[in-house]
mmCIF file of N, CA and C in Angstrom:
data_model
loop_
_atom_site.group_PDB
_atom_site.id
_atom_site.type_symbol
_atom_site.label_atom_id
_atom_site.label_comp_id
_atom_site.label_asym_id
_atom_site.label_seq_id
_atom_site.Cartn_x
_atom_site.Cartn_y
_atom_site.Cartn_z
ATOM 1 N N THR A 6 110.191 92.253 77.501
ATOM 2 C CA THR A 6 108.816 91.790 77.453
ATOM 3 C C THR A 6 108.615 90.740 78.533
ATOM 4 N N VAL A 7 107.563 90.884 79.301
ATOM 5 C CA VAL A 7 107.230 89.924 80.345
ATOM 6 C C VAL A 7 105.996 89.166 79.895
ATOM 7 N N PRO A 8 106.100 87.846 79.650
ATOM 8 C CA PRO A 8 104.934 87.093 79.194
ATOM 9 C C PRO A 8 103.913 86.927 80.309
ATOM 10 N N VAL A 9 102.669 87.284 80.017
ATOM 11 C CA VAL A 9 101.580 87.160 80.980
ATOM 12 C C VAL A 9 100.340 86.729 80.214
ATOM 13 N N SER A 10 99.579 85.807 80.783
ATOM 14 C CA SER A 10 98.368 85.317 80.131
ATOM 15 C C SER A 10 97.140 85.966 80.742
ATOM 16 N N PHE A 11 96.431 86.770 79.968
ATOM 17 C CA PHE A 11 95.141 87.295 80.387
ATOM 18 C C PHE A 11 94.385 87.708 79.138
ATOM 19 N N PRO A 12 93.059 87.913 79.235
ATOM 20 C CA PRO A 12 92.284 88.266 78.057
ATOM 21 C C PRO A 12 92.839 89.514 77.382
ATOM 22 N N TRP A 13 92.722 89.576 76.050
ATOM 23 C CA TRP A 13 93.268 90.691 75.298
ATOM 24 C C TRP A 13 92.576 91.989 75.656
ATOM 25 N N SER A 14 93.340 93.022 75.710
ATOM 26 C CA SER A 14 92.849 94.382 75.840
ATOM 27 C C SER A 14 93.949 95.264 75.292
ATOM 28 N N ASP A 15 93.653 96.506 75.067
ATOM 29 C CA ASP A 15 94.654 97.429 74.560
ATOM 30 C C ASP A 15 95.474 97.953 75.731
ATOM 31 N N VAL A 16 96.305 97.079 76.282
ATOM 32 C CA VAL A 16 97.094 97.442 77.449
ATOM 33 C C VAL A 16 98.362 98.136 76.972
ATOM 34 N N GLY A 17 98.456 99.427 77.235
ATOM 35 C CA GLY A 17 99.627 100.179 76.835
ATOM 36 C C GLY A 17 100.597 100.403 77.974
ATOM 37 N N SER A 18 100.200 100.049 79.185
ATOM 38 C CA SER A 18 101.055 100.258 80.342
ATOM 39 C C SER A 18 100.630 99.328 81.464
ATOM 40 N N TRP A 19 101.517 99.136 82.423
ATOM 41 C CA TRP A 19 101.160 98.299 83.564
ATOM 42 C C TRP A 19 99.948 98.844 84.297
ATOM 43 N N PRO A 20 99.849 100.156 84.529
ATOM 44 C CA PRO A 20 98.649 100.654 85.214
ATOM 45 C C PRO A 20 97.347 100.334 84.477
ATOM 46 N N ALA A 21 97.410 100.098 83.171
ATOM 47 C CA ALA A 21 96.197 99.733 82.430
ATOM 48 C C ALA A 21 95.657 98.378 82.871
ATOM 49 N N LEU A 22 96.478 97.580 83.558
ATOM 50 C CA LEU A 22 95.989 96.296 84.072
ATOM 51 C C LEU A 22 94.860 96.488 85.077
ATOM 52 N N ARG A 23 94.782 97.670 85.671
ATOM 53 C CA ARG A 23 93.685 97.953 86.609
ATOM 54 C C ARG A 23 92.326 97.803 85.934
ATOM 55 N N GLU A 24 92.285 97.982 84.615
ATOM 56 C CA GLU A 24 91.032 97.853 83.872
ATOM 57 C C GLU A 24 90.682 96.392 83.600
ATOM 58 N N ILE A 25 91.665 95.499 83.702
ATOM 59 C CA ILE A 25 91.465 94.094 83.347
ATOM 60 C C ILE A 25 91.300 93.209 84.575
ATOM 61 N N LEU A 26 92.152 93.422 85.563
ATOM 62 C CA LEU A 26 92.171 92.552 86.738
ATOM 63 C C LEU A 26 91.287 93.119 87.845
ATOM 64 N N PRO A 27 90.606 92.252 88.596
ATOM 65 C CA PRO A 27 89.762 92.739 89.694
ATOM 66 C C PRO A 27 90.622 93.281 90.839
ATOM 67 N N ALA A 28 90.118 94.320 91.494
ATOM 68 C CA ALA A 28 90.827 94.927 92.620
ATOM 69 C C ALA A 28 90.273 94.412 93.940
ATOM 70 N N ASP A 29 91.150 94.337 94.954
ATOM 71 C CA ASP A 29 90.677 94.002 96.293
ATOM 72 C C ASP A 29 90.173 95.280 96.971
ATOM 73 N N ASP A 30 89.826 95.195 98.237
ATOM 74 C CA ASP A 30 89.225 96.342 98.916
ATOM 75 C C ASP A 30 90.193 97.497 99.166
ATOM 76 N N THR A 31 91.489 97.291 98.955
ATOM 77 C CA THR A 31 92.451 98.390 99.090
ATOM 78 C C THR A 31 93.062 98.796 97.750
ATOM 79 N N GLY A 32 92.460 98.330 96.653
ATOM 80 C CA GLY A 32 92.885 98.748 95.330
ATOM 81 C C GLY A 32 94.018 97.963 94.719
ATOM 82 N N ASN A 33 94.444 96.876 95.345
ATOM 83 C CA ASN A 33 95.479 96.028 94.748
ATOM 84 C C ASN A 33 94.857 95.170 93.660
ATOM 85 N N VAL A 34 95.543 95.062 92.534
ATOM 86 C CA VAL A 34 95.129 94.127 91.492
ATOM 87 C C VAL A 34 96.243 93.106 91.333
ATOM 88 N N SER A 35 95.859 91.859 91.108
ATOM 89 C CA SER A 35 96.902 90.840 91.057
ATOM 90 C C SER A 35 96.517 89.669 90.178
ATOM 91 N N ARG A 36 97.557 88.983 89.759
ATOM 92 C CA ARG A 36 97.437 87.719 89.033
ATOM 93 C C ARG A 36 98.571 86.844 89.541
ATOM 94 N N GLY A 37 98.246 85.643 89.934
ATOM 95 C CA GLY A 37 99.251 84.747 90.486
ATOM 96 C C GLY A 37 99.164 84.728 91.996
ATOM 97 N N ARG A 38 100.054 83.967 92.604
ATOM 98 C CA ARG A 38 100.017 83.795 94.062
ATOM 99 C C ARG A 38 100.714 84.966 94.755
ATOM 100 N N ASN A 39 99.996 85.547 95.730
ATOM 101 C CA ASN A 39 100.570 86.668 96.457
ATOM 102 C C ASN A 39 99.918 86.815 97.819
ATOM 103 N N VAL A 40 100.643 87.471 98.713
ATOM 104 C CA VAL A 40 100.154 87.838 100.037
ATOM 105 C C VAL A 40 100.381 89.337 100.159
ATOM 106 N N VAL A 41 99.319 90.075 100.462
ATOM 107 C CA VAL A 41 99.414 91.527 100.560
ATOM 108 C C VAL A 41 98.877 91.956 101.921
ATOM 109 N N LEU A 42 99.730 92.610 102.717
ATOM 110 C CA LEU A 42 99.347 93.080 104.048
ATOM 111 C C LEU A 42 99.598 94.583 104.156
ATOM 112 N N ASP A 43 98.616 95.307 104.643
ATOM 113 C CA ASP A 43 98.766 96.751 104.879
ATOM 114 C C ASP A 43 99.344 97.473 103.667
ATOM 115 N N SER A 44 98.859 97.148 102.493
ATOM 116 C CA SER A 44 99.367 97.722 101.248
ATOM 117 C C SER A 44 98.196 98.078 100.350
ATOM 118 N N GLY A 45 98.382 99.069 99.482
ATOM 119 C CA GLY A 45 97.285 99.457 98.620
ATOM 120 C C GLY A 45 97.719 99.965 97.266
ATOM 121 N N ARG A 46 96.811 99.837 96.313
ATOM 122 C CA ARG A 46 96.968 100.348 94.951
ATOM 123 C C ARG A 46 98.194 99.782 94.236
ATOM 124 N N ASN A 47 98.536 98.523 94.513
ATOM 125 C CA ASN A 47 99.658 97.862 93.854
ATOM 126 C C ASN A 47 99.161 96.993 92.708
ATOM 127 N N ILE A 48 100.030 96.775 91.742
ATOM 128 C CA ILE A 48 99.774 95.848 90.645
ATOM 129 C C ILE A 48 100.779 94.715 90.808
ATOM 130 N N ILE A 49 100.274 93.499 90.967
ATOM 131 C CA ILE A 49 101.134 92.346 91.237
ATOM 132 C C ILE A 49 100.846 91.272 90.196
ATOM 133 N N VAL A 50 101.874 90.851 89.477
ATOM 134 C CA VAL A 50 101.743 89.778 88.500
ATOM 135 C C VAL A 50 102.863 88.786 88.770
ATOM 136 N N SER A 51 102.495 87.539 89.036
ATOM 137 C CA SER A 51 103.513 86.523 89.278
ATOM 138 C C SER A 51 103.261 85.315 88.395
ATOM 139 N N GLU A 52 104.302 84.907 87.721
ATOM 140 C CA GLU A 52 104.275 83.707 86.895
ATOM 141 C C GLU A 52 105.093 82.607 87.564
ATOM 142 N N GLY A 53 105.041 82.522 88.867
ATOM 143 C CA GLY A 53 105.802 81.488 89.558
ATOM 144 C C GLY A 53 105.880 81.724 91.042
ATOM 145 N N PRO A 54 106.885 82.510 91.488
ATOM 146 C CA PRO A 54 107.079 82.639 92.931
ATOM 147 C C PRO A 54 105.934 83.389 93.604
ATOM 148 N N VAL A 55 105.736 83.094 94.878
ATOM 149 C CA VAL A 55 104.772 83.843 95.672
ATOM 150 C C VAL A 55 105.367 85.228 95.922
ATOM 151 N N VAL A 56 104.581 86.261 95.684
ATOM 152 C CA VAL A 56 105.006 87.635 95.934
ATOM 153 C C VAL A 56 104.330 88.107 97.212
ATOM 154 N N SER A 57 105.109 88.648 98.142
ATOM 155 C CA SER A 57 104.569 89.171 99.395
ATOM 156 C C SER A 57 104.881 90.654 99.502
ATOM 157 N N LEU A 58 103.854 91.449 99.795
ATOM 158 C CA LEU A 58 104.017 92.888 99.976
ATOM 159 C C LEU A 58 103.541 93.258 101.371
ATOM 160 N N ILE A 59 104.308 94.093 102.056
ATOM 161 C CA ILE A 59 103.929 94.565 103.382
ATOM 162 C C ILE A 59 104.181 96.068 103.443
ATOM 163 N N GLY A 60 103.123 96.827 103.701
ATOM 164 C CA GLY A 60 103.261 98.254 103.949
ATOM 165 C C GLY A 60 103.736 99.094 102.786
ATOM 166 N N VAL A 61 103.379 98.724 101.565
ATOM 167 C CA VAL A 61 103.797 99.501 100.396
ATOM 168 C C VAL A 61 102.582 99.914 99.576
ATOM 169 N N GLU A 62 102.755 100.978 98.803
ATOM 170 C CA GLU A 62 101.666 101.482 97.973
ATOM 171 C C GLU A 62 102.178 101.862 96.594
ATOM 172 N N ASP A 63 101.281 101.754 95.629
ATOM 173 C CA ASP A 63 101.509 102.250 94.272
ATOM 174 C C ASP A 63 102.738 101.654 93.600
ATOM 175 N N LEU A 64 102.941 100.342 93.775
ATOM 176 C CA LEU A 64 104.039 99.655 93.101
ATOM 177 C C LEU A 64 103.509 98.763 91.991
ATOM 178 N N VAL A 65 104.358 98.509 91.012
ATOM 179 C CA VAL A 65 104.140 97.452 90.035
ATOM 180 C C VAL A 65 105.191 96.394 90.349
ATOM 181 N N VAL A 66 104.740 95.174 90.625
ATOM 182 C CA VAL A 66 105.639 94.068 90.945
ATOM 183 C C VAL A 66 105.342 92.940 89.965
ATOM 184 N N VAL A 67 106.347 92.561 89.192
ATOM 185 C CA VAL A 67 106.194 91.495 88.205
ATOM 186 C C VAL A 67 107.275 90.460 88.478
ATOM 187 N N ALA A 68 106.860 89.217 88.684
ATOM 188 C CA ALA A 68 107.810 88.134 88.947
ATOM 189 C C ALA A 68 107.609 87.034 87.918
ATOM 190 N N THR A 69 108.682 86.687 87.227
ATOM 191 C CA THR A 69 108.675 85.562 86.298
ATOM 192 C C THR A 69 109.644 84.526 86.864
ATOM 193 N N PRO A 70 109.733 83.355 86.258
ATOM 194 C CA PRO A 70 110.713 82.384 86.753
ATOM 195 C C PRO A 70 112.158 82.893 86.685
ATOM 196 N N ASP A 71 112.433 83.869 85.784
ATOM 197 C CA ASP A 71 113.802 84.329 85.563
ATOM 198 C C ASP A 71 114.134 85.706 86.111
ATOM 199 N N ALA A 72 113.123 86.509 86.433
ATOM 200 C CA ALA A 72 113.400 87.899 86.806
ATOM 201 C C ALA A 72 112.276 88.468 87.658
ATOM 202 N N VAL A 73 112.625 89.506 88.419
ATOM 203 C CA VAL A 73 111.649 90.231 89.232
ATOM 204 C C VAL A 73 111.812 91.715 88.933
ATOM 205 N N LEU A 74 110.690 92.388 88.737
ATOM 206 C CA LEU A 74 110.670 93.828 88.512
ATOM 207 C C LEU A 74 109.838 94.466 89.612
ATOM 208 N N VAL A 75 110.386 95.497 90.255
ATOM 209 C CA VAL A 75 109.653 96.287 91.242
ATOM 210 C C VAL A 75 109.873 97.748 90.875
ATOM 211 N N VAL A 76 108.779 98.470 90.621
ATOM 212 C CA VAL A 76 108.890 99.864 90.198
ATOM 213 C C VAL A 76 107.683 100.642 90.716
ATOM 214 N N PRO A 77 107.881 101.891 91.145
ATOM 215 C CA PRO A 77 106.717 102.707 91.484
ATOM 216 C C PRO A 77 105.820 102.843 90.254
ATOM 217 N N ALA A 78 104.522 102.747 90.446
ATOM 218 C CA ALA A 78 103.587 102.766 89.319
ATOM 219 C C ALA A 78 103.761 104.011 88.457
ATOM 220 N N ASP A 79 104.082 105.147 89.071
ATOM 221 C CA ASP A 79 104.223 106.377 88.287
ATOM 222 C C ASP A 79 105.528 106.433 87.494
ATOM 223 N N GLN A 80 106.378 105.422 87.631
ATOM 224 C CA GLN A 80 107.618 105.350 86.861
ATOM 225 C C GLN A 80 107.681 104.101 85.983
ATOM 226 N N ALA A 81 106.551 103.426 85.837
ATOM 227 C CA ALA A 81 106.521 102.162 85.094
ATOM 228 C C ALA A 81 106.965 102.323 83.646
ATOM 229 N N GLN A 82 106.824 103.515 83.083
ATOM 230 C CA GLN A 82 107.250 103.726 81.700
ATOM 231 C C GLN A 82 108.758 103.568 81.541
ATOM 232 N N LYS A 83 109.510 103.595 82.622
ATOM 233 C CA LYS A 83 110.966 103.457 82.567
ATOM 234 C C LYS A 83 111.424 102.012 82.401
ATOM 235 N N VAL A 84 110.485 101.081 82.326
ATOM 236 C CA VAL A 84 110.840 99.673 82.150
ATOM 237 C C VAL A 84 111.649 99.480 80.872
ATOM 238 N N LYS A 85 111.397 100.290 79.868
ATOM 239 C CA LYS A 85 112.154 100.185 78.615
ATOM 240 C C LYS A 85 113.650 100.359 78.865
ATOM 241 N N ALA A 86 114.015 101.223 79.804
ATOM 242 C CA ALA A 86 115.430 101.425 80.125
ATOM 243 C C ALA A 86 116.032 100.168 80.746
ATOM 244 N N VAL A 87 115.259 99.459 81.545
ATOM 245 C CA VAL A 87 115.738 98.204 82.133
ATOM 246 C C VAL A 87 115.946 97.167 81.031
ATOM 247 N N VAL A 88 115.000 97.088 80.109
ATOM 248 C CA VAL A 88 115.122 96.144 78.996
ATOM 249 C C VAL A 88 116.389 96.443 78.195
ATOM 250 N N GLU A 89 116.641 97.713 77.915
ATOM 251 C CA GLU A 89 117.854 98.085 77.192
ATOM 252 C C GLU A 89 119.107 97.673 77.962
ATOM 253 N N GLU A 90 119.106 97.875 79.272
ATOM 254 C CA GLU A 90 120.267 97.510 80.084
ATOM 255 C C GLU A 90 120.476 95.998 80.102
ATOM 256 N N LEU A 91 119.392 95.246 80.183
ATOM 257 C CA LEU A 91 119.509 93.786 80.133
ATOM 258 C C LEU A 91 120.117 93.346 78.806
ATOM 259 N N GLU A 92 119.677 93.969 77.711
ATOM 260 C CA GLU A 92 120.234 93.653 76.395
ATOM 261 C C GLU A 92 121.714 94.021 76.334
ATOM 262 N N ASN A 93 122.075 95.196 76.867
ATOM 263 C CA ASN A 93 123.478 95.630 76.870
ATOM 264 C C ASN A 93 124.370 94.657 77.628
ATOM 265 N N ARG A 94 123.834 94.052 78.671
ATOM 266 C CA ARG A 94 124.609 93.107 79.475
ATOM 267 C C ARG A 94 124.605 91.697 78.885
ATOM 268 N N GLY A 95 123.852 91.508 77.805
ATOM 269 C CA GLY A 95 123.785 90.192 77.184
ATOM 270 C C GLY A 95 122.874 89.224 77.911
ATOM 271 N N TRP A 96 121.968 89.750 78.706
ATOM 272 C CA TRP A 96 121.057 88.911 79.484
ATOM 273 C C TRP A 96 119.719 88.754 78.777
ATOM 274 N N ASP A 97 119.762 88.530 77.482
ATOM 275 C CA ASP A 97 118.540 88.377 76.690
ATOM 276 C C ASP A 97 117.698 87.192 77.136
ATOM 277 N N ASP A 98 118.305 86.245 77.836
ATOM 278 C CA ASP A 98 117.566 85.052 78.258
ATOM 279 C C ASP A 98 116.452 85.372 79.253
ATOM 280 N N VAL A 99 116.491 86.535 79.894
ATOM 281 C CA VAL A 99 115.435 86.884 80.849
ATOM 282 C C VAL A 99 114.363 87.773 80.232
ATOM 283 N N LEU A 100 114.529 88.114 78.966
ATOM 284 C CA LEU A 100 113.538 88.973 78.294
ATOM 285 C C LEU A 100 112.434 88.155 77.679
#
């Protein structure tokens, strides 16, 4: 689970954030500090570090103080497998 503060909605997936967050002129939606150059249709959420994207499309990028997740938007449902692997390794502190 990645803690993020935004108004409640029935968000069932990262791509559903497109319905909540405003998009820029190339379809990027973001929360937190970021720099996006020559990139489009990305979802960027940062709870700390500045996230910079150059020349990429259709990614979900989530940065917390403890972890960073980068996944193609069409594979975002696989995040559960990462969570399971983190638990298997005993890295519950980043969940």
